[in-house]
Amino acid sequence: MWVQDLAIHNFRNIERADLRCGSLWNVIFGRNAQGKTNILEAVYFLTTLRSFRTKNANDLLRSGADSFLLKALILTGNLPCRLKAGYEGGKKKIFLNEESLTTLEKVIGVFPIVLATGRNIDLVGQPPAVLRRFLDGQLSQSIPDYLKTLLQYEKVLRSRNLLIKQNSPSARRQLKVWTEKLTGLGARIFDLRRKAVKRLGIFARLNLKRITEEKEELEVRYITQAEGESEEAFSRSFEKKMMESASRERDRGFTLVGPHRDHLVFLINGLPAHKFASTGQRKSIGFALKMAEAENIRSFCRTEPVMLLDEIFNEVDEARRKNIYALIPRDRQVFCTTAEREILKEIEKAGKKLSLFRVTQGEVETL
């Protein structure tokens, strides 16, 4: 899969831009604060209907504009797909081949994407909720119905928490029904996460070895309160743990066990990375995990995701950068921003086929 044509209108500081993209490396070059990241954000919005920098779509409007429009011609194999997304009158809209995609489940995963920024590359230091989103993001793009199951779980969880807070005879009678629904949905989420983490760990371990030239070893662990090696076994364990925590739940007023409480732990050379990894090691682990995310998506859905890399190569030293360039498969499309000419030269020396764009105060020029 790759983006061939990208059109941007009234998005951030870009009034109008039409890009003929390369199938491999697209490097967006320019000084800081010129609008380079806005191009990556446009691609991200087209494939997810959201921004990675703001929750308020009004922030994406060009100054003085009341709407924006994004278009892309995306090739999957030899099949062209036309994607159009926009925002007007407080509403987001997205169309695939002129057909409206009306729910988030229909949007996510149609064209898988992996985003790495200076802000999200340090996964080691992130709280459990962010790490769950990291895992859920790749599964939502890879597995049909995962996002639907996750959204159903969150809805049932909210209903169950309301009943726990009420703590009345009627609420306690209803609680059993909602507990059964929660354990069924939770078991499905756990089973898919467990399998994904197993693959993620294998890919990330190999990636870090290549980045560090065999000097560092990474292990990824999925930490959950319930136990089981299958969906059915986990469901039984989940239900048992919930029964054991019933009195504590009444005291606390919310559900204490389930996938919404799970998290990831990273070990480097056998030690907890959040305690012992240096800043450089943490960034390298982040790169290894982001590359593993792309491999995980490809292994599940049999298509190459597009990678969006926003000003991340100056996060590690030159030797590790060269190893990261080599990690990215030759047939994967990349959109990369940089303000550093040295990094641009390094990418060229790594033998990558480049399409180069320069951004100056929102004006995009093909070089």
XYZ file of C-alpha atoms in Angstrom:
367
model
C 0.000 0.000 0.000
C 1.247 3.488 -0.760
C 0.006 7.046 -1.204
C 0.582 8.223 -4.791
C -1.147 11.616 -4.783
C -1.902 13.859 -1.817
C -3.944 17.080 -1.978
C -4.210 19.442 1.003
C -6.526 22.459 1.196
C -6.835 24.919 4.121
C -5.192 22.532 6.582
C -3.081 24.141 9.338
C -0.836 26.707 7.600
C -1.160 25.080 4.159
C -3.571 26.913 1.860
C -3.110 24.459 -1.001
C -0.587 21.740 -1.806
C -0.583 18.931 -4.364
C 2.078 16.276 -3.884
C 3.006 13.463 -6.248
C 4.510 11.090 -3.697
C 7.142 8.438 -4.240
C 6.387 4.817 -3.426
C 9.367 4.628 -1.048
C 10.941 7.504 0.925
C 9.248 10.912 0.928
C 11.445 13.356 2.816
C 9.893 16.673 3.838
C 12.696 19.123 4.428
C 12.792 22.662 5.798
C 13.507 24.856 8.764
C 11.573 24.466 12.008
C 8.030 25.874 12.323
C 7.415 25.971 8.547
C 4.686 23.271 8.336
C 6.570 20.029 7.649
C 4.668 18.066 10.305
C 1.362 19.307 8.865
C 1.868 17.051 5.831
C 2.285 13.989 8.052
C -0.708 15.081 10.088
C -2.787 15.331 6.898
C -1.909 11.737 5.935
C -2.680 10.599 9.474
C -6.063 12.359 9.470
C -6.965 10.812 6.120
C -6.418 7.297 7.458
C -7.727 7.703 11.037
C -10.060 10.746 10.945
C -8.135 12.305 13.827
C -5.005 14.315 14.560
C -2.008 13.110 16.549
C -1.452 16.631 17.926
C -4.875 17.895 18.987
C -8.323 16.639 19.932
C -9.984 19.787 18.599
C -10.521 19.654 14.829
C -10.912 23.443 14.761
C -7.180 23.661 15.462
C -6.584 22.061 12.050
C -8.317 24.854 10.139
C -6.140 27.340 8.334
C -6.465 30.813 9.809
C -9.614 32.427 8.411
C -10.967 29.195 6.872
C -14.195 27.481 7.943
C -13.399 24.089 6.392
C -10.517 21.940 5.177
C -10.308 19.147 2.619
C -7.778 16.355 2.167
C -7.611 13.928 -0.760
C -5.379 10.980 -1.579
C -4.996 8.418 -4.328
C -3.817 5.251 -2.605
C -2.593 2.168 -4.422
C -3.113 -1.250 -2.855
C -1.392 -3.677 -5.162
C -2.456 -2.346 -8.551
C -5.871 -1.185 -7.353
C -6.397 2.588 -6.995
C -8.500 3.835 -4.084
C -9.612 7.436 -3.664
C -9.796 8.680 -0.111
C -11.296 12.045 0.832
C -11.640 13.537 4.305
C -12.708 16.929 5.498
C -14.120 19.079 8.247
C -16.888 21.652 7.934
C -19.554 22.986 10.238
C -18.115 21.137 13.202
C -18.396 17.758 11.465
C -15.754 15.374 10.160
C -16.450 13.421 6.992
C -14.537 10.709 5.154
C -15.236 8.976 1.851
C -13.666 5.934 0.228
C -14.294 5.842 -3.527
C -17.137 8.350 -2.933
C -18.799 6.075 -0.347
C -19.198 7.620 3.100
C -17.528 5.766 5.986
C -19.926 6.469 8.813
C -18.266 4.863 11.857
C -14.771 4.800 13.305
C -14.666 1.006 12.918
C -15.073 1.432 9.156
C -12.212 3.943 8.974
C -9.486 2.455 11.175
C -7.447 -0.209 9.430
C -8.600 0.462 5.877
C -5.140 1.890 5.196
C -2.813 0.936 8.087
C -0.308 3.478 9.305
C 2.488 3.676 11.888
C 3.389 6.997 13.479
C 6.638 7.802 15.283
C 7.301 11.261 16.680
C 9.742 12.759 19.133
C 6.879 12.764 21.634
C 5.716 9.136 21.310
C 9.022 7.356 20.604
C 9.898 6.958 24.316
C 7.394 4.217 25.089
C 9.445 3.020 28.070
C 8.455 6.017 30.167
C 4.756 6.002 29.287
C 1.926 5.164 31.757
C -0.086 1.932 31.328
C -2.994 3.687 29.555
C -0.674 4.958 26.787
C 0.904 1.514 26.362
C -2.535 -0.082 26.088
C -3.383 2.433 23.345
C -0.118 1.550 21.583
C -1.173 -2.101 21.575
C -4.834 -1.456 20.764
C -3.900 0.849 17.890
C -2.031 -1.819 15.972
C -4.687 -4.460 16.695
C -7.508 -2.122 15.596
C -5.747 -1.627 12.260
C -4.976 -5.323 11.808
C -7.875 -7.462 13.019
C -11.480 -7.126 11.870
C -13.876 -6.384 14.757
C -11.122 -5.733 17.346
C -12.005 -2.048 17.630
C -15.718 -2.899 17.765
C -15.054 -5.402 20.589
C -12.911 -2.854 22.451
C -15.579 -0.137 22.180
C -18.252 -2.595 23.363
C -16.046 -3.552 26.317
C -15.593 0.093 27.302
C -19.355 0.692 27.074
C -20.146 -2.349 29.251
C -17.402 -1.301 31.690
C -18.997 2.136 32.131
C -22.413 0.559 32.765
C -20.959 -1.894 35.277
C -19.134 0.886 37.124
C -22.394 2.843 37.453
C -24.070 -0.206 39.012
C -21.183 -0.688 41.446
C -21.529 2.934 42.590
C -25.303 2.548 43.114
C -24.787 -0.528 45.353
C -28.536 -1.149 45.675
C -30.341 -4.556 45.688
C -31.571 -3.890 42.129
C -28.086 -2.877 40.971
C -26.526 -5.989 42.518
C -29.000 -8.198 40.638
C -28.124 -6.497 37.343
C -24.424 -6.670 38.082
C -24.229 -10.388 37.288
C -25.491 -9.832 33.736
C -23.012 -7.028 33.077
C -20.180 -9.062 34.628
C -20.853 -11.926 32.208
C -20.829 -9.506 29.267
C -17.593 -7.925 30.495
C -15.768 -11.234 30.965
C -16.759 -12.446 27.498
C -15.575 -9.277 25.760
C -12.516 -8.993 28.017
C -11.436 -12.550 27.271
C -11.506 -11.828 23.539
C -9.426 -8.675 23.983
C -6.929 -10.470 26.224
C -6.465 -13.357 23.798
C -5.769 -11.051 20.848
C -3.464 -8.815 22.891
C -1.538 -11.816 24.210
C -0.898 -13.111 20.697
C 0.046 -9.639 19.466
C 2.519 -9.077 22.313
C 4.169 -12.405 21.596
C 4.831 -11.365 17.990
C 5.682 -7.798 18.989
C 8.274 -9.077 21.450
C 9.963 -11.245 18.841
C 10.126 -8.454 16.267
C 11.245 -5.813 18.793
C 13.961 -8.052 20.221
C 15.441 -8.652 16.761
C 15.128 -4.962 15.888
C 16.998 -3.774 18.976
C 19.756 -6.294 18.329
C 20.199 -4.848 14.843
C 20.023 -1.232 16.033
C 22.633 -1.829 18.766
C 24.735 -4.343 16.799
C 23.914 -7.218 19.183
C 24.827 -5.212 22.311
C 21.368 -5.000 23.887
C 18.582 -7.509 24.526
C 14.919 -6.513 24.801
C 12.033 -8.426 26.336
C 8.379 -7.323 26.164
C 5.954 -8.635 28.796
C 2.178 -8.330 28.923
C 1.052 -7.933 32.548
C -2.502 -8.919 33.419
C -4.274 -9.790 36.681
C -6.162 -12.770 35.284
C -4.440 -15.832 33.838
C -4.890 -18.245 30.962
C -3.397 -19.473 27.730
C -6.662 -19.332 25.806
C -9.735 -17.129 25.536
C -11.838 -19.646 27.501
C -9.272 -20.112 30.283
C -8.828 -16.377 30.662
C -12.604 -15.862 30.832
C -12.844 -18.302 33.761
C -9.890 -16.685 35.542
C -11.271 -13.184 34.858
C -14.636 -14.104 36.382
C -12.958 -15.645 39.440
C -10.798 -12.571 40.019
C -13.856 -10.334 39.759
C -15.674 -12.385 42.395
C -12.628 -12.099 44.675
C -12.471 -8.329 44.205
C -16.233 -7.701 44.671
C -15.976 -6.166 48.153
C -13.024 -3.974 47.161
C -14.948 -2.843 44.062
C -17.878 -1.724 46.232
C -15.459 0.243 48.418
C -13.658 1.827 45.480
C -16.699 2.275 43.211
C -15.288 0.827 39.975
C -14.143 -2.388 38.269
C -10.677 -3.421 39.459
C -9.923 -6.349 37.127
C -9.845 -6.598 33.346
C -7.981 -5.597 30.169
C -8.512 -1.920 31.075
C -6.000 -2.478 33.926
C -3.359 -4.408 31.941
C -0.018 -2.978 30.878
C 3.302 -3.668 29.169
C 6.726 -3.989 30.779
C 10.047 -3.714 28.930
C 13.262 -5.348 30.091
C 16.667 -4.400 28.695
C 19.415 -6.940 29.295
C 17.155 -8.538 31.906
C 16.553 -5.318 33.882
C 13.445 -3.054 34.015
C 14.009 -0.497 31.261
C 12.093 2.274 33.032
C 14.617 2.096 35.891
C 17.902 1.236 34.216
C 17.805 2.290 30.547
C 19.649 5.463 29.569
C 17.955 8.135 27.456
C 19.645 6.773 24.318
C 18.631 3.215 25.169
C 15.022 4.274 25.749
C 14.897 5.968 22.345
C 16.430 2.880 20.712
C 13.820 0.676 22.393
C 11.143 3.030 21.062
C 12.482 2.686 17.521
C 12.607 -1.104 17.902
C 8.991 -1.151 19.105
C 7.709 1.163 16.372
C 9.378 -0.966 13.691
C 7.922 -4.030 15.417
C 4.480 -2.404 15.326
C 4.783 -2.146 11.545
C 5.897 -5.778 11.295
C 3.035 -6.852 13.535
C 0.500 -5.065 11.327
C 2.015 -6.589 8.195
C 1.976 -10.094 9.687
C -1.687 -9.799 10.677
C -3.191 -8.080 7.622
C -0.665 -8.992 4.889
C -0.096 -5.440 3.716
C 2.668 -2.918 4.280
C 1.672 0.000 6.521
C 2.804 3.502 5.636
C 5.303 4.921 8.146
C 5.155 8.545 9.325
C 8.422 9.613 10.992
C 8.362 13.129 12.408
C 11.760 14.599 13.339
C 12.884 11.421 15.093
C 16.273 10.609 13.623
C 18.101 13.188 15.731
C 16.885 11.287 18.815
C 19.787 8.766 18.489
C 23.408 8.867 17.370
C 24.607 8.445 13.784
C 25.635 4.793 14.145
C 22.203 3.787 15.409
C 20.486 5.921 12.766
C 22.258 3.993 10.000
C 21.058 0.717 11.496
C 17.496 2.071 11.695
C 17.554 3.084 8.008
C 18.597 -0.477 7.179
C 15.738 -1.881 9.285
C 13.007 -0.308 7.169
C 12.023 -2.678 4.335
C 12.802 -1.511 0.819
C 9.163 -1.787 -0.287
C 7.639 0.254 2.595
C 6.510 3.824 1.952
C 7.884 6.375 4.405
C 7.017 10.024 5.039
C 9.836 11.604 7.004
C 10.417 15.168 8.206
C 13.785 16.703 9.025
C 15.431 20.090 9.329
C 18.931 18.556 9.259
C 20.848 18.381 5.977
C 23.175 15.760 7.490
C 20.253 13.402 8.077
C 19.093 13.982 4.518
C 22.563 13.007 3.264
C 22.607 9.926 5.515
C 19.307 8.678 4.086
C 20.654 9.104 0.556
C 23.881 7.285 1.461
C 21.797 4.433 2.896
C 20.630 3.789 -0.666
C 17.042 4.935 -0.158
C 15.120 6.149 -3.204
C 13.967 9.650 -2.290
C 11.185 11.986 -3.271
C 12.115 15.324 -1.730
C 9.827 18.192 -0.730
C 10.694 21.520 0.859
C 8.230 23.430 3.045
C 8.546 27.166 3.589
C 5.811 28.940 5.573
C 3.193 26.465 4.392
C 4.271 26.469 0.741
C 5.276 22.995 -0.475
C 7.837 22.677 -3.264
C 8.937 19.485 -5.010
C 12.737 19.321 -5.364
